C-alpha cells in the first residue's frame, strides 16, 4: 500500500512541476512587490470595478493598503483617492497629471494605513489621555448588604457578627417562627401554600 501511495505522490509532484514550468514559460504577469510600491511611487492600477476589463489608471501612491506581496497586485490608494491593485510601475511622465502638492502629501510623514486596525493608544493627541489603570479587583462583583436583621445587645458591638449571621440565616415571612438558610426557608414557605 505504501508503494502505491509513493507512486501516486511522485505522479502528483511531476504534474505540479510540469504545471509550474508551463506557467513560467507563458510569462505569467508579474506584479511589483512591496519594496517597489512605496508612497509617492508612480504606478498603474486596476480599479475594482475595472477588473473584468483590465483597464488601468495611472497615479501616485498615497497609501499602501496591503502589507505583503499579492499575486494579483498590491492594493494601494492613489493621491486622488482611487483604490486598486498595482499592475505595473508607471513612468513619471504618465503621472504628470498629478500635481506636485499631491506628491508632497503622499511622501511626507509616516504612512497611515486607513481601513486597517491600528493601535489607538498611539494616538493620544486625538483621543486625550489614556484611561486610568485598573486592577482585576475593579471587576469583582461585591455581594449586596443585607438590610434589617436582628441586632445583638444594646450597644451594637457585635454588628459585624450580626451581619454575617443574618446573611447565613433568615426567618419565614409567613409564620415568623422558622429560621434557617435561604434554601430551607424557601422550602418551608412553599409548605405553607401546599
Short mmCIF file of C-alpha atoms in Angstrom, two decimals:
data_model
loop_
_atom_site.label_atom_id
_atom_site.label_comp_id
_atom_site.label_asym_id
_atom_site.label_seq_id
_atom_site.Cartn_x
_atom_site.Cartn_y
_atom_site.Cartn_z
CA UNK A 1 0.00 0.00 0.00
CA UNK A 2 2.86 2.38 0.77
CA UNK A 3 4.37 1.72 -2.66
CA UNK A 4 1.16 2.77 -4.43
CA UNK A 5 0.93 5.88 -2.22
CA UNK A 6 4.53 6.84 -3.03
CA UNK A 7 3.91 6.28 -6.74
CA UNK A 8 0.79 8.47 -6.63
CA UNK A 9 2.72 11.15 -4.74
CA UNK A 10 5.52 11.10 -7.34
CA UNK A 11 2.96 11.44 -10.16
CA UNK A 12 1.28 14.39 -8.42
CA UNK A 13 4.65 16.12 -7.91
CA UNK A 14 5.56 15.56 -11.57
CA UNK A 15 2.26 17.10 -12.69
CA UNK A 16 2.81 20.08 -10.37
CA UNK A 17 6.35 20.62 -11.69
CA UNK A 18 5.08 20.44 -15.27
CA UNK A 19 2.35 22.97 -14.48
CA UNK A 20 4.90 25.34 -12.89
CA UNK A 21 7.14 25.11 -15.97
CA UNK A 22 4.21 25.90 -18.28
CA UNK A 23 3.21 28.96 -16.22
CA UNK A 24 6.81 30.21 -16.18
CA UNK A 25 7.10 29.64 -19.93
CA UNK A 26 3.88 31.51 -20.69
CA UNK A 27 5.25 34.51 -18.86
CA UNK A 28 2.60 34.82 -16.19
CA UNK A 29 2.09 38.51 -15.49
CA UNK A 30 4.44 39.74 -12.81
CA UNK A 31 3.29 42.48 -10.48
CA UNK A 32 5.56 44.80 -8.48
CA UNK A 33 6.48 43.75 -4.95
CA UNK A 34 6.27 45.69 -1.69
CA UNK A 35 9.79 47.07 -1.97
CA UNK A 36 8.87 48.77 -5.27
CA UNK A 37 5.43 50.02 -4.27
CA UNK A 38 6.02 52.82 -1.76
CA UNK A 39 4.19 56.09 -1.07
CA UNK A 40 4.98 58.54 -3.87
CA UNK A 41 5.74 55.86 -6.49
CA UNK A 42 4.18 56.21 -9.96
CA UNK A 43 2.05 53.13 -10.66
CA UNK A 44 -0.62 51.72 -12.96
CA UNK A 45 -3.55 50.21 -11.09
CA UNK A 46 -6.70 48.32 -11.98
CA UNK A 47 -9.74 49.64 -10.13
CA UNK A 48 -12.12 47.14 -8.53
CA UNK A 49 -14.91 47.93 -11.00
CA UNK A 50 -12.48 47.61 -13.95
CA UNK A 51 -11.13 44.16 -13.03
CA UNK A 52 -13.16 42.33 -15.71
CA UNK A 53 -11.91 44.70 -18.44
CA UNK A 54 -8.37 45.13 -17.11
CA UNK A 55 -8.39 48.91 -17.77
CA UNK A 56 -5.54 50.58 -15.89
CA UNK A 57 -5.31 54.02 -14.31
CA UNK A 58 -2.05 55.85 -13.59
CA UNK A 59 -1.30 57.80 -10.45
CA UNK A 60 0.96 58.35 -7.48
CA UNK A 61 0.67 56.11 -4.42
CA UNK A 62 -0.63 57.87 -1.31
CA UNK A 63 -1.21 54.82 0.94
CA UNK A 64 -0.15 51.19 0.64
CA UNK A 65 -3.13 49.15 1.86
CA UNK A 66 -1.67 45.63 1.58
CA UNK A 67 1.06 44.57 3.99
CA UNK A 68 2.64 41.85 1.84
CA UNK A 69 3.06 40.81 -1.78
CA UNK A 70 -0.11 39.63 -3.51
CA UNK A 71 -0.40 37.59 -6.73
CA UNK A 72 -2.97 39.98 -8.25
CA UNK A 73 -1.09 43.09 -7.14
CA UNK A 74 -0.64 45.15 -4.00
CA UNK A 75 -3.69 47.21 -3.07
CA UNK A 76 -2.99 50.96 -2.89
CA UNK A 77 -4.81 54.29 -2.59
CA UNK A 78 -3.72 56.88 -5.15
CA UNK A 79 -3.22 60.56 -4.34
CA UNK A 80 -6.62 61.33 -5.92
CA UNK A 81 -8.35 58.81 -3.60
CA UNK A 82 -8.97 55.93 -6.02
CA UNK A 83 -8.19 52.42 -4.75
CA UNK A 84 -6.97 49.47 -6.80
CA UNK A 85 -4.32 46.80 -7.30
CA UNK A 86 -0.92 47.71 -8.76
CA UNK A 87 -0.27 46.02 -12.11
CA UNK A 88 2.94 47.78 -13.09
CA UNK A 89 5.15 50.73 -12.31
CA UNK A 90 4.43 53.80 -14.44
CA UNK A 91 6.86 56.31 -15.85
CA UNK A 92 6.97 59.74 -14.24
CA UNK A 93 5.60 61.33 -17.42
CA UNK A 94 2.48 59.14 -17.23
CA UNK A 95 1.70 60.60 -13.85
CA UNK A 96 2.39 64.19 -14.89
CA UNK A 97 -1.29 64.96 -14.39
CA UNK A 98 -0.77 64.56 -10.65
CA UNK A 99 0.11 67.86 -9.04
CA UNK A 100 3.29 68.43 -7.07
CA UNK A 101 1.18 69.11 -3.99
CA UNK A 102 -0.33 65.63 -4.16
CA UNK A 103 3.15 64.12 -4.38
CA UNK A 104 4.28 66.13 -1.34
CA UNK A 105 1.30 64.93 0.69
CA UNK A 106 1.97 61.34 -0.36
CA UNK A 107 5.59 61.34 0.76
CA UNK A 108 5.56 63.38 3.97
CA UNK A 109 5.11 61.83 7.39
CA UNK A 110 4.60 58.23 8.40
CA UNK A 111 2.26 56.13 6.29
CA UNK A 112 -1.27 55.90 7.67
CA UNK A 113 -2.92 52.55 6.99
CA UNK A 114 -6.54 53.64 6.67
CA UNK A 115 -9.16 50.96 6.84
CA UNK A 116 -6.92 48.63 8.82
CA UNK A 117 -6.88 48.12 12.57
CA UNK A 118 -4.47 50.38 14.36
CA UNK A 119 -3.40 50.93 17.94
CA UNK A 120 -5.40 53.85 19.32
CA UNK A 121 -3.08 54.08 22.31
CA UNK A 122 -0.54 55.69 19.98
CA UNK A 123 -2.99 58.47 19.04
CA UNK A 124 -3.06 60.27 22.42
CA UNK A 125 -3.34 63.71 20.83
CA UNK A 126 -6.57 62.66 19.05
CA UNK A 127 -8.28 60.84 21.89
CA UNK A 128 -6.89 62.51 25.01
CA UNK A 129 -5.19 60.81 27.91
CA UNK A 130 -5.48 57.04 28.26
CA UNK A 131 -7.97 55.70 30.84
CA UNK A 132 -6.66 55.19 34.39
CA UNK A 133 -5.02 51.89 35.24
CA UNK A 134 -7.40 49.36 36.84
CA UNK A 135 -6.73 46.15 38.64
CA UNK A 136 -8.77 42.98 38.43
CA UNK A 137 -10.50 43.85 41.70
CA UNK A 138 -12.44 46.57 39.85
CA UNK A 139 -14.36 43.85 38.03
CA UNK A 140 -15.27 41.72 41.07
CA UNK A 141 -18.97 41.85 41.97
CA UNK A 142 -19.41 42.52 45.66
CA UNK A 143 -22.40 40.94 47.46
CA UNK A 144 -25.20 43.31 48.44
CA UNK A 145 -25.51 44.27 52.10
CA UNK A 146 -28.37 42.61 53.98
CA UNK A 147 -30.86 45.11 55.40
CA UNK A 148 -32.65 44.55 58.65
CA UNK A 149 -31.62 41.52 60.63
CA UNK A 150 -31.51 41.10 64.40
CA UNK A 151 -29.35 43.39 66.48
CA UNK A 152 -27.30 41.90 69.28
CA UNK A 153 -27.25 43.72 72.56
CA UNK A 154 -27.91 47.36 73.26
CA UNK A 155 -24.51 48.72 72.24
CA UNK A 156 -24.48 47.10 68.83
CA UNK A 157 -20.93 45.95 69.46
CA UNK A 158 -21.50 42.71 67.57
CA UNK A 159 -22.85 44.34 64.40
CA UNK A 160 -20.34 42.62 62.15
CA UNK A 161 -21.17 39.21 63.62
CA UNK A 162 -24.88 40.02 63.29
CA UNK A 163 -24.45 40.87 59.61
CA UNK A 164 -22.66 37.58 58.98
CA UNK A 165 -25.35 35.64 60.85
CA UNK A 166 -28.15 37.50 59.01
CA UNK A 167 -26.51 36.66 55.71
CA UNK A 168 -26.39 33.00 56.71
CA UNK A 169 -29.91 32.63 58.12
CA UNK A 170 -33.33 34.16 57.64
CA UNK A 171 -36.81 33.70 59.10
CA UNK A 172 -40.06 32.61 57.48
CA UNK A 173 -42.01 35.68 56.32
CA UNK A 174 -45.34 33.81 56.70
CA UNK A 175 -45.20 32.45 60.24
CA UNK A 176 -42.09 34.19 61.59
CA UNK A 177 -41.13 31.10 63.60
CA UNK A 178 -38.98 29.05 61.22
CA UNK A 179 -35.34 30.13 60.88
CA UNK A 180 -32.69 28.74 58.51
CA UNK A 181 -30.65 29.41 55.40
CA UNK A 182 -32.32 30.79 52.27
CA UNK A 183 -32.93 27.41 50.62
CA UNK A 184 -34.51 25.95 53.79
CA UNK A 185 -36.73 29.00 54.29
CA UNK A 186 -37.87 28.85 50.65
CA UNK A 187 -38.82 25.19 51.07
CA UNK A 188 -40.62 25.97 54.36
CA UNK A 189 -42.61 28.84 52.78
CA UNK A 190 -43.68 26.51 49.95
CA UNK A 191 -45.15 24.10 52.55
CA UNK A 192 -47.42 26.88 53.84
CA UNK A 193 -49.13 27.12 50.44
CA UNK A 194 -49.37 23.39 49.57
#
